[in-house]
Amino acid sequence: MEKFIEALGVNVIFDPTTPLSASEPPVPAVDTRTVELKKGYVHVEGALALTCDITFEQDVAIPLRDGTILYGDIFRPSNQKNVPIILAYTPYCKRGGWWNLNFNATKFGVPQSTLSGLQSFEAPDPAIWCDAGYAVAVVDAAGTSNSGGDEVFMGTASGRNVYDVIEWLGERDWSNGKVGMAGNSQLGMIQWATAALQPPHLAAIAPWEGLNDSYRDVVMRGGILDTKFHDRDIAAFIFGRNNREALTKMAQRYPLYNAYWEDKRPDLKAITVPAYVVASFTSAIHPRGTLEAFRGMASEHKWLRVHNNQEWLDLADAGSTADLRKFFDRYLKNIDNDWDETPKVRLSILDPGGEDQVNRPETSWPLERQEWRKLYLDAQSFGLSDAPLTPSSVAEYAGDDLTQCVRFSKVFEEETEITGYLNLHLWVEAADADDMDLFAALYKESAVGKRLHHITLIGPQARGFVKSLEQDGKLPGTLSYTGPLGRLRVSQRAIDPERSTPSEPLITHKSEERLIPGECVPIELSLWPTSMVVHAGERLVVEIAGHPVGPHAHGTLPGAILDLPTRNHGRHRIRTGERYDSHLLFPVIPSQQAKK
């Protein structure tokens, strides 16, 4: 089925949603009622007992402007008026179902006793927030679970649906008229699109790890089609009664950036509400877009915190919740607390194989005190050099061989912090084809050549599980992190000169310029932002291949599938030296001693 979207000028493909009957356990049937949950109530054995009486309005019907009915669960402290509302808008089922059973944070190291069991996947815990004087509304997205309509994936149409939900919630007679949004991943992503539409009752947002560009961050990263994560890990387990937008089929129909993809990237300059943004460098899909959204939004009052754990764990952490409460108290309750004194930016400086720095206060992102450094690739020695090289040389590998790559490395003589945006400027050629897909990774090795990992899970048992998955000295990505990645289809190498910098080239992806076999061209292959320390004696490595490199991601996340449908055929060459100034550009943060 296709729908013509006049505002975009394109037909959008819709497929039947995975039926409700396929969910195991089942999505609960609609059962609209109000239940009083008393203080001391325990929802799941061993879980956190309620510390206040909660009125639970189950399967509340919420109308949209077109008459579509969505269903939501509302938890609010009993017998209280003028209560602010925290909204989680979810495609994953607000209660019961597959996601809530299989991806509860307690399965990943969060103690059961710290959560009530009333929380939905990637959403805040109603028991904790009701005790703090908030209502929590968890609403099934249009076209998912029992909600009506068709599922639309992000973009203006999805933001408009949430706009209507916010306005309906803000007019409840027990509400103080202020609605905030919270949640992780898709529950964070939708906040950008919603806030850009400026619903009057929306007073604050708290997107936790939310990418903002579906083209550049997931299905067409670097211009290379990558469908399996969205199709196999996400869409296959979103259950509903009607149809869903076929995002990856649209990527196959429109592999170049157009109005359809532009609509999936919210107008960040239109976001003016206070925002508490949470990111990490270790996620396989969210870092670039989350940090871009923080920088691009027009909010006068905005804060960024970059953590060092897996995102579900950070969301469930008691310290994170207490921090978020201070933010919401300030902007949803108008409490004159000390939140405004919170540093605008707090970073985690990763040290794979060592000890991280967490919550380091900063005044900006990226850091104003960064100093730019170049390391030149040397295809003769496969080293990285501080100075331009002579003579020229060439490194070659089979672009369509999943076992081949080239590595360039340098042993550092002093401790160095790399924090910010990185870019590989490369001179490349395809000897036997008219296009080439390139993949790159940056990571460090110990003095004895062992790849160094940061493990994102917490607790001895969970960390032990991750270590047990080691293969050929590598742990799986997402469960671990070694450094930033990047990829590029070379025919789409054109950049927007007005919106690009040497460290952050913006690839337009609007057209193709095929190669002449044997023609050498310069390209900009950006690596995602990072923050990591390289110690004296450790080796920094740049790895390049015609397939995903670095630790292979867990499951089907981008970076997990080696045999992507690339355009690679035959030999790839990287030229270095003399006029071929292939180099890594990266930001170094001076140490405190150096500053003194």
Tab-separated table of C-alpha atoms in Angstrom, residues 34 318 336 562:
chain	number	residue	atom	x	y	z
A	34	THR	CA	-9.208	2.821	36.977
A	318	ALA	CA	19.013	6.129	40.687
A	336	ASP	CA	13.595	27.581	42.401
A	562	LEU	CA	29.835	-7.863	7.279
